[in-house]
Coordinates of N, CA, C and O in Angstrom, one line a residue:
X1 N 154.2 97.5 86.6 CA 153.8 96.8 85.4 C 152.7 97.7 84.8 O 151.8 98.1 85.4
X2 N 152.9 97.9 83.4 CA 151.9 98.7 82.7 C 150.6 97.9 82.5 O 150.6 96.8 82.1
X3 N 149.5 98.6 82.8 CA 148.2 98.0 82.6 C 147.7 97.9 81.2 O 147.9 98.9 80.4
X4 N 147.2 96.8 80.7 CA 146.8 96.6 79.4 C 145.4 97.1 79.2 O 144.5 96.8 80.0
X5 N 145.1 97.8 78.1 CA 143.8 98.3 77.7 C 142.9 97.1 77.4 O 143.4 96.1 77.0
X6 N 141.6 97.3 77.5 CA 140.6 96.2 77.3 C 140.7 95.6 76.0 O 140.7 94.4 75.9
X7 N 140.7 96.4 74.9 CA 140.7 95.8 73.5 C 142.1 95.6 73.0 O 142.3 95.2 71.8
X8 N 143.1 95.8 73.8 CA 144.5 95.7 73.3 C 145.0 94.3 73.5 O 144.9 93.7 74.6
X9 N 145.5 93.6 72.5 CA 146.0 92.3 72.6 C 147.5 92.3 73.0 O 148.2 93.2 72.6
X10 N 147.9 91.3 73.7 CA 149.3 91.1 74.1 C 150.0 90.3 73.0 O 149.5 89.3 72.6
X11 N 151.0 90.9 72.4 CA 151.7 90.2 71.3 C 153.0 89.5 71.8 O 153.7 90.0 72.7
X12 N 153.2 88.3 71.3 CA 154.3 87.5 71.7 C 155.3 87.4 70.5 O 155.1 87.9 69.4
X13 N 156.3 86.6 70.7 CA 157.3 86.4 69.6 C 157.0 85.1 68.8 O 157.8 84.7 68.0
X14 N 155.8 84.6 69.0 CA 155.4 83.4 68.2 C 155.2 83.8 66.7 O 154.8 85.0 66.5
X15 N 155.4 82.9 65.8 CA 155.3 83.2 64.4 C 153.9 82.7 63.9 O 153.5 81.7 64.3
X16 N 153.3 83.5 63.1 CA 152.0 83.2 62.5 C 152.1 83.5 61.0 O 152.8 84.4 60.5
X17 N 151.3 82.8 60.2 CA 151.2 83.0 58.8 C 150.0 83.9 58.5 O 148.9 83.6 58.9
X18 N 150.3 85.0 57.8 CA 149.2 86.0 57.5 C 148.8 85.8 56.0 O 149.7 85.6 55.2
X19 N 147.6 85.9 55.8 CA 147.0 85.8 54.4 C 146.2 87.0 54.1 O 145.2 87.3 54.8
X20 N 146.6 87.8 53.1 CA 145.9 89.0 52.7 C 145.4 88.8 51.2 O 146.0 88.1 50.4
X21 N 144.4 89.5 50.9 CA 143.8 89.4 49.6 C 144.0 90.7 48.8 O 143.7 91.8 49.3
X22 N 144.5 90.6 47.6 CA 144.7 91.8 46.7 C 143.6 91.7 45.7 O 143.7 90.9 44.8
X23 N 142.6 92.5 45.8 CA 141.4 92.4 44.9 C 141.3 93.8 44.2 O 141.1 94.8 44.8
X24 N 141.6 93.7 42.9 CA 141.6 94.8 42.0 C 140.5 94.6 40.9 O 140.5 93.6 40.2
X25 N 139.5 95.5 40.8 CA 138.4 95.4 39.9 C 138.0 96.7 39.4 O 137.7 97.7 40.1
X26 N 137.9 96.8 38.1 CA 137.4 98.0 37.4 C 138.2 99.3 37.9 O 137.6 100.3 38.1
X27 N 139.5 99.1 38.1 CA 140.3 100.3 38.5 C 140.3 100.6 40.0 O 140.8 101.6 40.4
X28 N 139.6 99.8 40.8 CA 139.6 100.0 42.2 C 140.3 98.9 43.0 O 140.2 97.7 42.6
X29 N 141.0 99.2 44.0 CA 141.6 98.3 44.9 C 140.8 98.2 46.2 O 140.5 99.2 46.8
X30 N 140.4 97.0 46.6 CA 139.6 96.8 47.8 C 140.5 96.9 49.0 O 141.5 96.3 49.2
X31 N 140.1 97.8 49.9 CA 140.8 98.1 51.2 C 139.8 98.0 52.3 O 138.6 98.4 52.1
X32 N 140.2 97.7 53.5 CA 139.4 97.7 54.7 C 140.0 98.6 55.8 O 141.2 98.7 55.8
X33 N 139.2 99.2 56.6 CA 139.7 100.0 57.7 C 139.8 99.2 59.0 O 138.8 98.5 59.3
X34 N 140.9 99.2 59.6 CA 141.1 98.4 60.8 C 140.2 98.9 62.0 O 140.2 100.1 62.2
X35 N 139.6 97.9 62.6 CA 138.7 98.2 63.7 C 139.3 98.1 65.1 O 138.8 98.7 66.1
X36 N 140.4 97.4 65.1 CA 141.1 97.1 66.4 C 142.6 97.5 66.4 O 143.2 97.7 65.3
X37 N 143.2 97.5 67.6 CA 144.6 97.7 67.7 C 145.4 96.5 67.3 O 144.8 95.4 67.4
X38 N 146.6 96.6 66.9 CA 147.3 97.8 66.5 C 146.8 98.3 65.2 O 146.3 97.6 64.3
X39 N 147.0 99.6 65.0 CA 146.6 100.2 63.7 C 145.2 100.6 63.5 O 144.7 100.8 62.4
X40 N 144.4 100.7 64.6 CA 143.0 101.0 64.6 C 142.8 102.3 63.7 O 143.5 103.3 63.9
X41 N 141.9 102.2 62.8 CA 141.6 103.3 61.9 C 142.4 103.4 60.6 O 142.1 104.2 59.8
X42 N 143.4 102.6 60.5 CA 144.3 102.6 59.3 C 143.7 101.7 58.2 O 142.9 100.7 58.5
X43 N 144.0 102.0 57.0 CA 143.5 101.2 55.9 C 144.5 100.1 55.5 O 145.7 100.3 55.6
X44 N 144.0 98.9 55.2 CA 144.9 97.7 54.8 C 144.1 96.8 53.9 O 142.9 97.0 53.6
X45 N 144.8 95.8 53.3 CA 144.2 94.8 52.5 C 143.4 93.9 53.4 O 143.9 93.6 54.6
X46 N 142.3 93.3 53.0 CA 141.6 92.4 53.8 C 142.4 91.1 54.0 O 143.0 90.6 53.1
X47 N 142.3 90.6 55.2 CA 143.0 89.3 55.5 C 143.1 89.0 56.9 O 142.5 89.7 57.8
X48 N 143.9 88.0 57.2 CA 144.1 87.6 58.6 C 145.0 86.4 58.7 O 145.7 86.1 57.7
X49 N 145.1 85.8 59.8 CA 146.0 84.6 60.1 C 145.4 83.3 59.6 O 144.2 83.1 59.7
X50 N 146.2 82.5 59.1 CA 145.8 81.1 58.7 C 145.6 80.3 60.0 O 146.4 80.4 61.0
X51 N 144.5 79.5 60.0 CA 144.3 78.6 61.2 C 145.1 77.3 60.9 O 145.5 77.1 59.8
X52 N 145.3 76.5 61.9 CA 146.0 75.3 61.8 C 145.3 74.4 60.7 O 144.1 74.2 60.8
X53 N 146.1 73.8 59.8 CA 145.6 73.0 58.8 C 144.7 73.6 57.8 O 143.9 73.0 57.1
X54 N 144.7 75.0 57.7 CA 143.9 75.7 56.7 C 144.7 76.1 55.5 O 145.8 76.5 55.6
X55 N 144.1 76.0 54.3 CA 144.8 76.4 53.1 C 144.7 77.9 53.0 O 143.8 78.6 53.5
X56 N 145.7 78.6 52.3 CA 145.6 80.0 52.1 C 144.3 80.4 51.4 O 143.7 81.4 51.7
X57 N 143.8 79.6 50.4 CA 142.6 79.9 49.7 C 141.4 79.9 50.7 O 140.6 80.9 50.7
X58 N 141.3 78.9 51.6 CA 140.2 78.9 52.6 C 140.3 80.0 53.6 O 139.3 80.6 54.0
X59 N 141.5 80.4 54.0 CA 141.7 81.5 54.9 C 141.3 82.8 54.2 O 140.6 83.6 54.9
X60 N 141.6 83.0 52.9 CA 141.2 84.2 52.2 C 139.7 84.3 52.1 O 139.1 85.3 52.5
X61 N 139.0 83.2 51.8 CA 137.6 83.2 51.7 C 136.9 83.4 53.1 O 136.0 84.2 53.2
X62 N 137.4 82.8 54.1 CA 136.9 83.0 55.4 C 137.0 84.5 55.9 O 136.1 85.1 56.4
X63 N 138.2 85.1 55.6 CA 138.4 86.5 56.0 C 137.5 87.4 55.2 O 137.0 88.4 55.7
X64 N 137.4 87.2 53.9 CA 136.5 88.0 53.1 C 135.1 88.0 53.6 O 134.4 89.0 53.7
X65 N 134.6 86.7 53.9 CA 133.2 86.6 54.3 C 133.1 87.2 55.7 O 132.0 87.8 56.0
X66 N 134.1 87.1 56.6 CA 134.0 87.7 57.9 C 134.0 89.2 57.9 O 133.4 89.9 58.8
X67 N 134.5 89.8 56.8 CA 134.5 91.3 56.6 C 133.2 91.7 56.0 O 133.0 92.8 55.7
X68 N 132.3 90.7 55.7 CA 131.0 90.9 55.1 C 131.2 91.6 53.7 O 130.4 92.5 53.3
X69 N 132.2 91.0 52.9 CA 132.4 91.5 51.6 C 131.6 90.5 50.6 O 131.9 89.3 50.6
X70 N 130.7 91.1 49.9 CA 129.8 90.2 49.0 C 130.5 90.2 47.6 O 130.8 91.2 47.0
X71 N 130.8 89.0 47.2 CA 131.4 88.8 45.9 C 131.1 87.4 45.4 O 130.6 86.5 46.1
X72 N 131.3 87.2 44.1 CA 131.2 85.8 43.5 C 132.4 85.5 42.7 O 132.9 86.3 42.0
X73 N 133.0 84.3 43.0 CA 134.1 83.8 42.3 C 133.8 82.6 41.5 O 133.2 81.7 42.0

């Protein structure tokens, strides 16, 4: 059996809803660099998974604040 690395998550076939934010302002598109596997070091849109009974808007706001992105809407 292959040993799993410390920061590597085990992925299953369960389905999750992903919520990403497309923020375009003054000709710039906001991107974040992945800190963890899979895709560590790659650039992507900020976002994450919806929690149970969470709206997409609340998930987006939670993820943006968790990335320490300062903004006002």
